[in-house]
XYZ file of C-alpha atoms in Angstrom:
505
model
C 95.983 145.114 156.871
C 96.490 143.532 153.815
C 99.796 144.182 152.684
C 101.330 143.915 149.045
C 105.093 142.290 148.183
C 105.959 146.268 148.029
C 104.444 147.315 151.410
C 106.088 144.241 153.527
C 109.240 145.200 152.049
C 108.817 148.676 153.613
C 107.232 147.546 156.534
C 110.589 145.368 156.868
C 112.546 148.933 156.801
C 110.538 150.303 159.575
C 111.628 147.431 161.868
C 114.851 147.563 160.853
C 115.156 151.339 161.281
C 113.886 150.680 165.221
C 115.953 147.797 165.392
C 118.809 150.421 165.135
C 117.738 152.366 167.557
C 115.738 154.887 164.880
C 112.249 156.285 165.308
C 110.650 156.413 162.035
C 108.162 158.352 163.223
C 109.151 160.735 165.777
C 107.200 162.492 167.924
C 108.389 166.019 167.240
C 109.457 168.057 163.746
C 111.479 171.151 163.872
C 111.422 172.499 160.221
C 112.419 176.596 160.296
C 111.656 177.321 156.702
C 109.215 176.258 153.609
C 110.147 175.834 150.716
C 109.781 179.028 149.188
C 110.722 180.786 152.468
C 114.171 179.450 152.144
C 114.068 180.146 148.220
C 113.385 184.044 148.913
C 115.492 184.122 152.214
C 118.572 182.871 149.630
C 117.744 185.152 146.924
C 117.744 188.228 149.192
C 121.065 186.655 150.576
C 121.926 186.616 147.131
C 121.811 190.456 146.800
C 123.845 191.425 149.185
C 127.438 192.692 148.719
C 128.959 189.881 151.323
C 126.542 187.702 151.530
C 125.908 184.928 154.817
C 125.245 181.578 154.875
C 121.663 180.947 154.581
C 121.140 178.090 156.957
C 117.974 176.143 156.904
C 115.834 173.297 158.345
C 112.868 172.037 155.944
C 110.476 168.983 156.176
C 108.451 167.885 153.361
C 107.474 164.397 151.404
C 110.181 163.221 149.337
C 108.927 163.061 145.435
C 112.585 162.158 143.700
C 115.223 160.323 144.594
C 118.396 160.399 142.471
C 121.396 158.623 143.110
C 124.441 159.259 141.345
C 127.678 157.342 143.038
C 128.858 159.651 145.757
C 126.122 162.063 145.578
C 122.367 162.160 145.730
C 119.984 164.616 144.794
C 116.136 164.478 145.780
C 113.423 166.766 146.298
C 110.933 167.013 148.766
C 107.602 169.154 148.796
C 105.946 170.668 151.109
C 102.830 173.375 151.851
C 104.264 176.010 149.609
C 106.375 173.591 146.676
C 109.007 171.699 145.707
C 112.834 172.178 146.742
C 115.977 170.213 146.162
C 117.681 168.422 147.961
C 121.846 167.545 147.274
C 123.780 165.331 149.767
C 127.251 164.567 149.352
C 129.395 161.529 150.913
C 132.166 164.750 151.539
C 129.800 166.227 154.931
C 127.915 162.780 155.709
C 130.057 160.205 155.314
C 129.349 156.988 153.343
C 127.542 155.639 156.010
C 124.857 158.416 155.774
C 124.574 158.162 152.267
C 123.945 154.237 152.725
C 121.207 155.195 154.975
C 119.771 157.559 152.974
C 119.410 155.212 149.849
C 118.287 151.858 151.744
C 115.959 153.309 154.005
C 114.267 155.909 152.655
C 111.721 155.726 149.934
C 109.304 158.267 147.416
C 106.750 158.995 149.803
C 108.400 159.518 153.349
C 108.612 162.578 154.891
C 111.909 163.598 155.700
C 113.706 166.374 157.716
C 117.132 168.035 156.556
C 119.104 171.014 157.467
C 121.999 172.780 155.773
C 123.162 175.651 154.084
C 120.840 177.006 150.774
C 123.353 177.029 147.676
C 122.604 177.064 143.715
C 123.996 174.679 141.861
C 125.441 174.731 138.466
C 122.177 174.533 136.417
C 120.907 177.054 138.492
C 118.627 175.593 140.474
C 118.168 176.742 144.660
C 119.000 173.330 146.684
C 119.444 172.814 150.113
C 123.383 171.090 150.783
C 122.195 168.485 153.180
C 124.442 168.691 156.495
C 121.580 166.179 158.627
C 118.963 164.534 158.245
C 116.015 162.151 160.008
C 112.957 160.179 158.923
C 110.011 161.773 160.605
C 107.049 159.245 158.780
C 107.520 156.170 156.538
C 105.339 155.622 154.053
C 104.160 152.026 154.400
C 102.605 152.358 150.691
C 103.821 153.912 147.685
C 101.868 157.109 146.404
C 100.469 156.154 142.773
C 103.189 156.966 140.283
C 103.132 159.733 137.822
C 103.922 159.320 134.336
C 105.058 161.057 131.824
C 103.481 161.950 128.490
C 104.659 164.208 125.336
C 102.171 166.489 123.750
C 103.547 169.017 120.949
C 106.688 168.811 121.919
C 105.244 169.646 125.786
C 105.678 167.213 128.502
C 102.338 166.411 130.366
C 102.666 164.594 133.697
C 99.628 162.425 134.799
C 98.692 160.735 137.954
C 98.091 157.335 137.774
C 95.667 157.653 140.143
C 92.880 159.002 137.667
C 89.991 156.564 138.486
C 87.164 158.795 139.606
C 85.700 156.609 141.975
C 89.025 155.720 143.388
C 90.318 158.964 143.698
C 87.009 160.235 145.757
C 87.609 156.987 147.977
C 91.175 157.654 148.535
C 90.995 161.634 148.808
C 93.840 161.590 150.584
C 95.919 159.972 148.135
C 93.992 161.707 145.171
C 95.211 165.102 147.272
C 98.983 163.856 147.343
C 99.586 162.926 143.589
C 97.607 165.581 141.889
C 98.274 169.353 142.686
C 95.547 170.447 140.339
C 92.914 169.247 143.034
C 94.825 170.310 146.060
C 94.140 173.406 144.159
C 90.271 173.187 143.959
C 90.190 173.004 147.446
C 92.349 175.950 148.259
C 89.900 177.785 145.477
C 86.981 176.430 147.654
C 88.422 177.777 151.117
C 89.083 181.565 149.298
C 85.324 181.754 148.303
C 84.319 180.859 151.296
C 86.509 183.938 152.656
C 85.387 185.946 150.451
C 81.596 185.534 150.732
C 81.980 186.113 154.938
C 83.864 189.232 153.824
C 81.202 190.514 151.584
C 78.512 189.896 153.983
C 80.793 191.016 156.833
C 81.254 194.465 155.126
C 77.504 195.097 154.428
C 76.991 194.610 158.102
C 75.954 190.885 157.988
C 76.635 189.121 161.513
C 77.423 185.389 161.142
C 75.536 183.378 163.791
C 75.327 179.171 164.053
C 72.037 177.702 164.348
C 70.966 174.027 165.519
C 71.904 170.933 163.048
C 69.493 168.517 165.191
C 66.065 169.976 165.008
C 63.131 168.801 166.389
C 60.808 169.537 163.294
C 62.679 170.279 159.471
C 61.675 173.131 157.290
C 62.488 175.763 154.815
C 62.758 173.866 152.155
C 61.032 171.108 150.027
C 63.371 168.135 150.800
C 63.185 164.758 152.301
C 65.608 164.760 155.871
C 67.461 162.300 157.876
C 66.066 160.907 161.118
C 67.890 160.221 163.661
C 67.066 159.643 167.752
C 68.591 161.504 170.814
C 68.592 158.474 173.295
C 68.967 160.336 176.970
C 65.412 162.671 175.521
C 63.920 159.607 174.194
C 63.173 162.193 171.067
C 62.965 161.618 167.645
C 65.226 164.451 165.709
C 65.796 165.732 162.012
C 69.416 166.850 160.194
C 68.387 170.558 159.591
C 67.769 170.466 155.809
C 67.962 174.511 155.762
C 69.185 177.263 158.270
C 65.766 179.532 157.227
C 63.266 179.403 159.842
C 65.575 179.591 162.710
C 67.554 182.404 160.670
C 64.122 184.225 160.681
C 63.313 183.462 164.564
C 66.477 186.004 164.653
C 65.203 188.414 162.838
C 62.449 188.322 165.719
C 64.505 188.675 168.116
C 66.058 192.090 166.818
C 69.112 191.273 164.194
C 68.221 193.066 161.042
C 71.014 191.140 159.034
C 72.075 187.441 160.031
C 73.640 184.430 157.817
C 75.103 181.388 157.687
C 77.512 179.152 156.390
C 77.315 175.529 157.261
C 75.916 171.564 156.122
C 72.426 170.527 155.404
C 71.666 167.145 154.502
C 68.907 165.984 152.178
C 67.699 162.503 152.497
C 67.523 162.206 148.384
C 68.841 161.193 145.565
C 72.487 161.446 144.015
C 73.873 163.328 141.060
C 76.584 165.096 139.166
C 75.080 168.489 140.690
C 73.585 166.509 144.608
C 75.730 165.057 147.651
C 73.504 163.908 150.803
C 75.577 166.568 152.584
C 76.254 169.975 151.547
C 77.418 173.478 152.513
C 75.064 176.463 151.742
C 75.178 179.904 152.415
C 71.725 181.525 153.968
C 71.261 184.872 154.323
C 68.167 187.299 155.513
C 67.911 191.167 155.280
C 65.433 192.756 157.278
C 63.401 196.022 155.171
C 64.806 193.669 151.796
C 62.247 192.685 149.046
C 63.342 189.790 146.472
C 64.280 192.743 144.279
C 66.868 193.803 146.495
C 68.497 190.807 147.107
C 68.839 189.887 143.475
C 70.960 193.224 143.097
C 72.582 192.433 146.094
C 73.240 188.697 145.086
C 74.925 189.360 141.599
C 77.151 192.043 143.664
C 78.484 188.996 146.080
C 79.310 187.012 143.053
C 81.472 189.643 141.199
C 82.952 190.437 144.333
C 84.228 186.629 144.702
C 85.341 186.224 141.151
C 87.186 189.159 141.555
C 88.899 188.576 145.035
C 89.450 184.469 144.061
C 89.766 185.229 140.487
C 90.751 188.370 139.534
C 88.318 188.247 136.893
C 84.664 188.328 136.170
C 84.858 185.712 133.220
C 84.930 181.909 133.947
C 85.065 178.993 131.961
C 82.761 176.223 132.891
C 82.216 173.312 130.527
C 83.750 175.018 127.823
C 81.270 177.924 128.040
C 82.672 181.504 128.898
C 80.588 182.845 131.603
C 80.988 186.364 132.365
C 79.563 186.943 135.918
C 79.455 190.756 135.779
C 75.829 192.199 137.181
C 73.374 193.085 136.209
C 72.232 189.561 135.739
C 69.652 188.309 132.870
C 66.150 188.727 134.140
C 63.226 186.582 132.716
C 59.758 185.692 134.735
C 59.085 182.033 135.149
C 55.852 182.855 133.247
C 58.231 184.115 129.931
C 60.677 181.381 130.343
C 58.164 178.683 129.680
C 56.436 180.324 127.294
C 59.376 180.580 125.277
C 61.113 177.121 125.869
C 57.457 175.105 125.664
C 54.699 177.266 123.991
C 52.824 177.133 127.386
C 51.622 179.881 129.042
C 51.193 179.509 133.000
C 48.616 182.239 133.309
C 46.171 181.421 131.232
C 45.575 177.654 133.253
C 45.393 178.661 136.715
C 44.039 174.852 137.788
C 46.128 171.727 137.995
C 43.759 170.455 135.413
C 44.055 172.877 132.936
C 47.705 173.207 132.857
C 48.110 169.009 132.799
C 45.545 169.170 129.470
C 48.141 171.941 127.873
C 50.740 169.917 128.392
C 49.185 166.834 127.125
C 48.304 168.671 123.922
C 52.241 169.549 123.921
C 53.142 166.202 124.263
C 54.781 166.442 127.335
C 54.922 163.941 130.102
C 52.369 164.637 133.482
C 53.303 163.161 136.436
C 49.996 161.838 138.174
C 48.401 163.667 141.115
C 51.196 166.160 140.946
C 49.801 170.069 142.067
C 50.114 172.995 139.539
C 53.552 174.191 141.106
C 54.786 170.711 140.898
C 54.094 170.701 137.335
C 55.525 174.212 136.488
C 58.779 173.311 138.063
C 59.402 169.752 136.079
C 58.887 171.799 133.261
C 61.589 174.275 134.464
C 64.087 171.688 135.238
C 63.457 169.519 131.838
C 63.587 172.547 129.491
C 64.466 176.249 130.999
C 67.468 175.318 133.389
C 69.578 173.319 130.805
C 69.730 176.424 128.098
C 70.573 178.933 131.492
C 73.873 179.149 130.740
C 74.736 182.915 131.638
C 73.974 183.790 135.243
C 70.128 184.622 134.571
C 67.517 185.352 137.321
C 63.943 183.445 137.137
C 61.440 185.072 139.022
C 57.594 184.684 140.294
C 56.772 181.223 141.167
C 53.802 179.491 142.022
C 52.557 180.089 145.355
C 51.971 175.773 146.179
C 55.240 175.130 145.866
C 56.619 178.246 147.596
C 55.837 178.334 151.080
C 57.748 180.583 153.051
C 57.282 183.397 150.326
C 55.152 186.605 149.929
C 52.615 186.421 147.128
C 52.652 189.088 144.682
C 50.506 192.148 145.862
C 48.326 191.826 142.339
C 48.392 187.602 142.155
C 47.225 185.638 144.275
C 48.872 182.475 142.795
C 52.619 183.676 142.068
C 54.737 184.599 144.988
C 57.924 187.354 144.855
C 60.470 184.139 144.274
C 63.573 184.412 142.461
C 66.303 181.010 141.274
C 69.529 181.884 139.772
C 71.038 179.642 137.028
C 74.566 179.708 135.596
C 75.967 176.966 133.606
C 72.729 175.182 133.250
C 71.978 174.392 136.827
C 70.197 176.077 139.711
C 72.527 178.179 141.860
C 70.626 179.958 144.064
C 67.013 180.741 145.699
C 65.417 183.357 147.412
C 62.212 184.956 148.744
C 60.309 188.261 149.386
C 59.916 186.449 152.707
C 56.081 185.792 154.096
C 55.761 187.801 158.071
C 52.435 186.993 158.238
C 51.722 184.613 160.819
C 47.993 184.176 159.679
C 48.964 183.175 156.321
C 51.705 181.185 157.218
C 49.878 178.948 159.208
C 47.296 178.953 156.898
C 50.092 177.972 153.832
C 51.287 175.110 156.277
C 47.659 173.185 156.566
C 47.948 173.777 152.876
C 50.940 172.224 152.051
C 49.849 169.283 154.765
C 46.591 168.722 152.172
C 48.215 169.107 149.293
C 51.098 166.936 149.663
C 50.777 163.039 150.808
C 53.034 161.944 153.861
C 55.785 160.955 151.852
C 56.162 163.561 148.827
C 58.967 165.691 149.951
C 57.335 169.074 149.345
C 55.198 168.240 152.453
C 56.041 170.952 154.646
C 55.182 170.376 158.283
C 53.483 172.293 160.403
C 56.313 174.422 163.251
C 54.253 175.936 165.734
C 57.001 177.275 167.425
C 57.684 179.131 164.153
C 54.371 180.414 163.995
C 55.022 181.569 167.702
C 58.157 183.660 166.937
C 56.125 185.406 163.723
C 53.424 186.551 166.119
C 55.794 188.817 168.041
C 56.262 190.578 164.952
C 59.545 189.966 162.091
C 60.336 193.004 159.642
C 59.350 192.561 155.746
C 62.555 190.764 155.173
C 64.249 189.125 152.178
C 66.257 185.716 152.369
C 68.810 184.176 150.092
C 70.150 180.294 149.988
C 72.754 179.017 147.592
C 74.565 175.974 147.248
C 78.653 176.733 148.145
C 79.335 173.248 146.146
C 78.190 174.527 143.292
C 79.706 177.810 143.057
C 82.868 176.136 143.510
C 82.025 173.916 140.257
C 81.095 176.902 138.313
C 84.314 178.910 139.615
C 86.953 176.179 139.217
C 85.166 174.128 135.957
C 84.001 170.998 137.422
C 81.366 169.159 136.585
C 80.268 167.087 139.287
C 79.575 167.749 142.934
C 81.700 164.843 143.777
C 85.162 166.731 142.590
C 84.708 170.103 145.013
C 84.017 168.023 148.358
C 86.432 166.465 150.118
C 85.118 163.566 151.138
C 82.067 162.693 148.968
C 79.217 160.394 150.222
C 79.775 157.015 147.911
C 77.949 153.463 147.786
C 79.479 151.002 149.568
C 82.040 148.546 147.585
C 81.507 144.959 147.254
C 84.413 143.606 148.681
C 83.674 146.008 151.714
């Protein structure tokens, strides 16, 4: 590595340390208390009549170092907070203290045990009686700095570069608390969704990431090769069809919650990889699982929440059901003065939208059509959670038509905040018309064009023993957490974001 003036001057410190016969980074910690566990152990102590010593051992990752002649105070933080820390030359000896000022530095994590006290200002501090390095930190954390606002002190990270921070998660994670709590957002709503779908009888089950052939949804996948079967394989770019081979097979309520990858392009609202949430109810229409779907989301804002009114990009969003409902057929007529019915051919609907002055992508099918015209000027003004239903049938595979039109199928999208959250089907059981939609979509469609949906015999195979009337449900975890914890690109509620690679790497 590399090393800055900085870094080989603590570098020198972890020789030295060993030189001395010190392990800076021991094999085993032995911490008894967090923070805030030896906080509330001290304040019941507090309360009693005579109280006992509260004694103590904590480990954490020293943020402050304060020297002040024969004492020191610090604090460290940990899981659950911040604590302080107060040594004193009286109990460690000068020695000690020496130690404790030349070796360690912001950053390290640090053991110490003692006795819980308050001080004079107040404050709950561990008296330091011993105390050991357990990691060094070769490189300093990015400072924080400190700002006044109205009288209000504001403390920034430096480390506020967005492309830095997702590159350096982990240090982005360290310095700023506000995104350590995005992530512990994310993990509740992930709880909370299994429990939702746990309590309505839902069983969770894990289906294959390598597939053999990709489908259930129009997207371009990654290709990989399984060297031992000499077979070409697929990332799964949706859990649906083997979801629905369950269904087959006897489960009337199975989901899902797990990575898909999509071989496509990148933007505030896409990641290559990213977690949905699938779900299919057997004896369900697309009716149902709308009223079921608005249910799950109040239920999460309320359990991660504790309320039913968010804030995304400075919009209030109030997320209690029932949600707004509007047919793909009204929402274009109102947002472009077209209406879908009356051109049932591609050629019809291109001329109405030439007349419009809108842009026609060549050789693009009716459905194709219909949803750019969605995306460019319904989903932008969706800004309460609002439910657009009955799409075309070309670009809807996997979906039931509508009993009284032959060219719509029982499809619903829901939008909040402006962008597609979720999608879901009156599913199609028919093994007749499925295969027949499949040779379809393989006309329709050229090789490449990623709403080319290819042909899954084994699919077909599983539909012919018979699968309920069923409805299914996908939706994009990524984006609920955006919408739940006001972010506004993809990038800030994963961990680890897919980037471009640097120059200089």
């Amino acid at each position: 590595m590399e090393l800055s003036e900085l870094e080989k001057i603590r570098l020198k410190k972890v020789f030295e340390l060993r030189a001395n016969g010190i392990e800076p980074y021991p094999t085993r910690a032995n911490p008894t208390h967090s923070s805030q566990e030896a906080i509330a152990a001290f304040e019941a102590a507090e309360k009693q009549p005579n109280p006992t010593p509260v004694e103590v051992t904590l480990a954490g990752r020293l943020r402050a170092i304060r020297p002040m002649g024969k004492v020191v105070f610090a604090h460290i933080e940990d899981g659950a907070g911040r604590i302080q820390l107060f040594f004193r030359v009286n109990e460690l000896g000068e020695e000690q203290i020496r130690h404790f000022t030349d070796y360690y530095d912001l950053g390290d994590f640090i053991e110490a045990s003692g006795v819980m006290f308050r001080t004079r200002t107040g404050e709950i501090t561990l008296h330091v009686h011993r105390f050991r390095m357990l990691a060094k930190a070769i490189s300093p954390l990015p400072a924080a700095k400190d700002e006044v606002v109205d009288g209000q002190v504001i403390r920034h990270a430096t480390l506020s570069d967005p492309e830095l921070r997702y590159r350096q998660r982990y240090a982005d994670l360290a310095v700023n608390p506000e995104v350590r709590e995005i992530f512990r957002k994310r993990a509740a709503i992930v709880r909370a969704l299994r429990e939702f779908l746990d309590q309505r009888g839902f069983l969770e089950v894990e289906t294959p990431i390598l597939q053999p052939i990709y489908g259930g949804a129009a997207a371009r996948p990654f290709v990989t090769y399984h060297n031992q079967l000499k077979q070409q394989l697929y990332l799964r770019i949706s859990f649906e069809l083997y979801l629905k081979r369950l269904l087959v097979g006897g489960y009337e309520r199975v989901y899902e919650i797990g990575r898909d990858f999509r071989n496509e392009g990148v933007s505030f609202k896409h990641n290559p990889e990213f977690t949905q949430l699938e779900f299919y109810m057997a004896y369900a229409d697309y009716l149902k699982v709308m009223t079921l779907a608005e249910e799950m989301l109040a239920y999460v804002c309320d359990r991660v929440l504790g309320t039913r009114r968010v804030t995304f990009n400075g919009q209030v969003i109030d997320f209690n059901p029932p949600w707004r409902r509007i047919s793909l057929r009204e929402a274009l007529l109102e947002a472009v003065g077209i209406d879908i019915a009356q051109h049932p051919t591609t050629e019809s609907l291109a001329e109405a939208m030439r007349q419009k002055g809108l842009a026609v992508k060549p050789n693009a099918p009716r459905g194709k059509l219909i949803e750019g015209m969605l995306g460019d000027f319904v989903e932008p003004n969706l800004i309460q959670p609002t439910f657009v239903y009955d799409y075309p049938r070309d670009i809807s595979p996997l979906a039931k038509n509508k009993p009284d039109d032959p060219n719509t199928v029982e499809r619903f999208e829901g939008y909040v905040g402006g962008m597609e959250l979720c999608n879901a089907f009156t599913e199609l059981n028919d093994p007749l018309e499925q295969e027949k939609r499949f040779l379809e979509m393989g006309r329709t469609y050229e090789a490449e064009d990623e709403d080319r949906h290819p042909m899954d015999e084994d699919y077909l195979r599983a539909m012919a023993y018979g699968m309920p009337p069923n409805g299914g449900f996908g939706m994009g975890i990524d984006r609920l957490v955006m919408l739940l914890t006001d972010r506004r690109s993809i990038r800030e509620v994963i961990l680890f974001p897919h980037l471009r690679e640097r120059e200089d790497e």
